[in-house]
Short mmCIF file of C-alpha atoms in Angstrom, two decimals:
data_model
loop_
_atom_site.label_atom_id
_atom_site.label_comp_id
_atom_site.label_asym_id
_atom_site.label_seq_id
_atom_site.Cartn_x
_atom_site.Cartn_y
_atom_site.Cartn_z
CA UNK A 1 0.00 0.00 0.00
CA UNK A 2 1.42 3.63 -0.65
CA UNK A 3 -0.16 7.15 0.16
CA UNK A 4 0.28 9.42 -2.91
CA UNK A 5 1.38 12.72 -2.34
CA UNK A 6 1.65 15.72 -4.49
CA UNK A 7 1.17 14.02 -8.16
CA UNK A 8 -0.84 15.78 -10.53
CA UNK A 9 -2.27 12.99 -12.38
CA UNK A 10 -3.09 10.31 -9.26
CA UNK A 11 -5.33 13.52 -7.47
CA UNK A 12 -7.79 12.95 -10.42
CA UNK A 13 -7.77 9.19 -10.63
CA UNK A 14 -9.77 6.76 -9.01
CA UNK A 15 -10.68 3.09 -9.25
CA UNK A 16 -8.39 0.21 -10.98
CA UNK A 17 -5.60 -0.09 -12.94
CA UNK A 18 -5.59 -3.44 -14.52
CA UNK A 19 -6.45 -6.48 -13.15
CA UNK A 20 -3.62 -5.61 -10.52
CA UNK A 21 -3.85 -2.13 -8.89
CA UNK A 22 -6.77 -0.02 -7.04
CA UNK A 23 -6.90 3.70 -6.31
CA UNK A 24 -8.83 4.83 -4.06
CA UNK A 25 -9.36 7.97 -1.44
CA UNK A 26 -9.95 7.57 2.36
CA UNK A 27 -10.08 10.20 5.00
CA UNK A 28 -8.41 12.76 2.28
CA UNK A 29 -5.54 10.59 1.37
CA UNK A 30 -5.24 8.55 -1.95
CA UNK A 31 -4.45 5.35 -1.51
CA UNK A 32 -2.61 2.86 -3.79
CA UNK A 33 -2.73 -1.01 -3.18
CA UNK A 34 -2.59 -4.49 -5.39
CA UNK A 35 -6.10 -5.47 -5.31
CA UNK A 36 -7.46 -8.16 -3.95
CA UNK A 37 -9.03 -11.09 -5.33
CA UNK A 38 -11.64 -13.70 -3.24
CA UNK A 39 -10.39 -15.66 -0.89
CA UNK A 40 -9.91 -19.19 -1.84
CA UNK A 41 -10.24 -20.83 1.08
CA UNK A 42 -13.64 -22.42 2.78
CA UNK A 43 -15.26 -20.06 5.67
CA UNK A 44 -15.34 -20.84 8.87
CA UNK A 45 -18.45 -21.78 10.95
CA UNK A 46 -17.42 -18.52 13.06
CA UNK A 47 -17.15 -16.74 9.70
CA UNK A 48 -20.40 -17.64 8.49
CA UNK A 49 -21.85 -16.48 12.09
CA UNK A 50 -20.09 -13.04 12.16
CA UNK A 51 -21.33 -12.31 8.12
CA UNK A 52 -25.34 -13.82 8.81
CA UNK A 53 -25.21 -10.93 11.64
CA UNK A 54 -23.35 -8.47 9.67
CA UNK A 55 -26.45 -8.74 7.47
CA UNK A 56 -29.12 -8.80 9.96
CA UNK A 57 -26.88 -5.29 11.28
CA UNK A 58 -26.85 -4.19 7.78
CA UNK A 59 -30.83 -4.54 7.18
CA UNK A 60 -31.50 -2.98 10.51
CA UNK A 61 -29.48 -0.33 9.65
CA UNK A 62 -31.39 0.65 6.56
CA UNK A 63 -34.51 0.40 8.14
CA UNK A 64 -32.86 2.78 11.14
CA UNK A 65 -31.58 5.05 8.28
CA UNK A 66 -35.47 5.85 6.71
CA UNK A 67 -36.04 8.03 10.37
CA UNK A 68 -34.39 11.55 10.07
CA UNK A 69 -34.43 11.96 13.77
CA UNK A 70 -32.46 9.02 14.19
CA UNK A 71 -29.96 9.35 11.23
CA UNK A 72 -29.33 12.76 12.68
CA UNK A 73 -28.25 11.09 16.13
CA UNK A 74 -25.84 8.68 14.59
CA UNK A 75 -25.09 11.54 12.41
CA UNK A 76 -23.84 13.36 15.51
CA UNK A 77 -21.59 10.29 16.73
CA UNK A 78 -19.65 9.79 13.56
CA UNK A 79 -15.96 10.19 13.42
CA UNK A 80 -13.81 11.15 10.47
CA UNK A 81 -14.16 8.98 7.90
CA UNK A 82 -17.62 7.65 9.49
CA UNK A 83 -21.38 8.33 8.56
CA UNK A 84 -24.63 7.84 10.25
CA UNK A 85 -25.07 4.09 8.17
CA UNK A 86 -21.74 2.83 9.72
CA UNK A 87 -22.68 3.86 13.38
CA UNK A 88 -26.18 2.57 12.78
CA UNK A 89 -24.61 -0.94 12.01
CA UNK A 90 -22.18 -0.92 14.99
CA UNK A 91 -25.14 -0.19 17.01
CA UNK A 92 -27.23 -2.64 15.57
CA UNK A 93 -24.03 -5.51 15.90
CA UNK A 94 -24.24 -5.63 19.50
CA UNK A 95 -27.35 -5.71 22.21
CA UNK A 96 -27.16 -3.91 25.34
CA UNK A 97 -25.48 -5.58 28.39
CA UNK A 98 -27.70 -5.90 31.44
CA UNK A 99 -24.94 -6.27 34.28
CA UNK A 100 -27.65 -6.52 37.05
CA UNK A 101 -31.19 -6.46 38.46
CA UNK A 102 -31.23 -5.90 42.00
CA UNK A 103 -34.36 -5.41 44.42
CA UNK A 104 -34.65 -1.86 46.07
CA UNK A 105 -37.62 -2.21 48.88
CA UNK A 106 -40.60 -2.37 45.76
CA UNK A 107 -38.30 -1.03 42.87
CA UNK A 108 -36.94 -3.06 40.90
CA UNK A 109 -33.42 -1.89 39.48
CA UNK A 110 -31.56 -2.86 35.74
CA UNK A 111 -28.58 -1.50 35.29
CA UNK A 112 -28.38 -2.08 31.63
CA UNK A 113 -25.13 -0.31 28.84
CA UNK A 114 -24.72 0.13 25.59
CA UNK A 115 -22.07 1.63 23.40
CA UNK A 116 -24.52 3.96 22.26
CA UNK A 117 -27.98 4.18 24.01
CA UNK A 118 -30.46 1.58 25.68
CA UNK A 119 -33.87 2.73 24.12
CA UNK A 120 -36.03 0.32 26.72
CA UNK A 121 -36.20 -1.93 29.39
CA UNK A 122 -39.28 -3.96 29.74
CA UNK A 123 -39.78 -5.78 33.32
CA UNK A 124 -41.77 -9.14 33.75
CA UNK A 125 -42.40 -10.70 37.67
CA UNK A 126 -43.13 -14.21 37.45
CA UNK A 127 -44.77 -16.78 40.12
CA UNK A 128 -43.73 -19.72 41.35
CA UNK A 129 -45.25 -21.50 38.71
CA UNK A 130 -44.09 -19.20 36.22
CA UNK A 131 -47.52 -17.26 35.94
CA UNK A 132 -46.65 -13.24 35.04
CA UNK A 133 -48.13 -11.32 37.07
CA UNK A 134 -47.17 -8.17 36.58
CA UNK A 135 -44.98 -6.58 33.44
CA UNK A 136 -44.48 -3.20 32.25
CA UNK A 137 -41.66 -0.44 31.23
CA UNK A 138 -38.96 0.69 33.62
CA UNK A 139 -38.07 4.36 33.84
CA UNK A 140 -34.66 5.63 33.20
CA UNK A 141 -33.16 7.20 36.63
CA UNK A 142 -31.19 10.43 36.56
CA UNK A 143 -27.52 8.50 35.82
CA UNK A 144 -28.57 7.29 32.71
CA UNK A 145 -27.44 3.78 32.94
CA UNK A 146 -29.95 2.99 36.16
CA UNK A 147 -33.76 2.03 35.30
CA UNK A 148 -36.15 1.68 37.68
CA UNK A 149 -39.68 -0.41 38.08
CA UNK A 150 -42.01 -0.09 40.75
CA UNK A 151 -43.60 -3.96 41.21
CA UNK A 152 -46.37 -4.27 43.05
CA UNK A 153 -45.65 -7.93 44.53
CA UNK A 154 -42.83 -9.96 44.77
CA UNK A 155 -43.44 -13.38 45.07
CA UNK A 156 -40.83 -15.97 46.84
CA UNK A 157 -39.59 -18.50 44.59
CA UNK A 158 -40.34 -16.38 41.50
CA UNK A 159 -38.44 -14.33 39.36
CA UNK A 160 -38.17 -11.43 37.56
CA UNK A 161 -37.14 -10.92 33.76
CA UNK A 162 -35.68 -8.07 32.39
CA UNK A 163 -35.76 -7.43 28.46
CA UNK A 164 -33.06 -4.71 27.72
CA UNK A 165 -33.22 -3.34 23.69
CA UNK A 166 -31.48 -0.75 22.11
CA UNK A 167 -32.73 1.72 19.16
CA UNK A 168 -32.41 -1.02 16.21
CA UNK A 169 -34.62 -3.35 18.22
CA UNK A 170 -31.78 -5.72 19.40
CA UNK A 171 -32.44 -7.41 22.55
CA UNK A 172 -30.84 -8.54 25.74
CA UNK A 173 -32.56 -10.72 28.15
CA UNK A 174 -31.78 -11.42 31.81
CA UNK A 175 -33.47 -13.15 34.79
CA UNK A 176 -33.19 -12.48 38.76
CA UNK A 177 -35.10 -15.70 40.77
CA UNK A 178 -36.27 -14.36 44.11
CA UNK A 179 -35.57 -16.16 47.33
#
């Protein structure tokens, strides 16, 4: 790979030169490299994973990219070299990460992350038996990483079940049994 600098004739050229060379321009640099070809060898299960999710990301992504509001926000987190698509996939890569669910007198408590936002957490109390009886949506505390339900009963030898999602609709779930 070489960076061009101050040539007349590579500032106005772009794409392939033969079967062997590619030019192309990449955070205001030209870049020239020997193209390459497919890879020859047989993908990995692991490969196969990471490019079926790459394309559930992608198609997320578009749909993500049709709201203005929202392709303004990933708008606003783009680097150099980044646009509001390629932050929309990241986001859409990865669910949120509940780390934990902890009782508070009545409240129940999810501390749920993301590398961008957590859009909702939904709260479900289950029976013994596994009954719900109650669910709803928690409310986002003042730290913004805290969110906070207010159950109504807390059976012993239940459990609660938190359902953490970020904008693209990816979800995380995570259950608490209670003693």
């Amino acid at each position: 790979m070489a960076i061009v600098k101050d040539n007349i004739l590579m500032q106005l050229v772009r794409g392939t030169l033969g079967k062997h060379y590619i030019i192309y321009e990449r955070n205001g640099q030209i870049i020239m490299a020997v193209k390459r070809g497919p890879s020859r060898k047989k993908p990995t299960q692991k490969q196969l994973e990471a490019r079926h999710k790459m394309t559930i990301a992608s198609a997320r992504a578009q749909v993500m990219m049709a709201d203005p509001e929202i392709k303004a926000y990933y708008q606003s987190l783009a680097g150099p070299g980044q646009n509001a698509y390629n932050m929309a996939v990241k986001d859409a890569y990865r669910s949120p990460e509940v780390q934990s669910i902890r009782l508070e007198k009545e409240d129940v408590v999810v501390t749920a992350k993301n590398e961008f936002r957590v859009a909702e957490v939904e709260v479900k109390v289950l029976d013994a038996e596994g009954a719900i009886i109650e669910s709803g949506q928690a409310v986002l505390g003042r730290n913004r990483v805290d969110w906070y339900y207010k159950a109504t009963a807390l059976p012993a030898g239940g459990k609660v079940i938190v359902v953490a999602g970020n904008l693209p609709g990816c979800q995380t779930v995570k259950e608490l049994l209670l003693t």
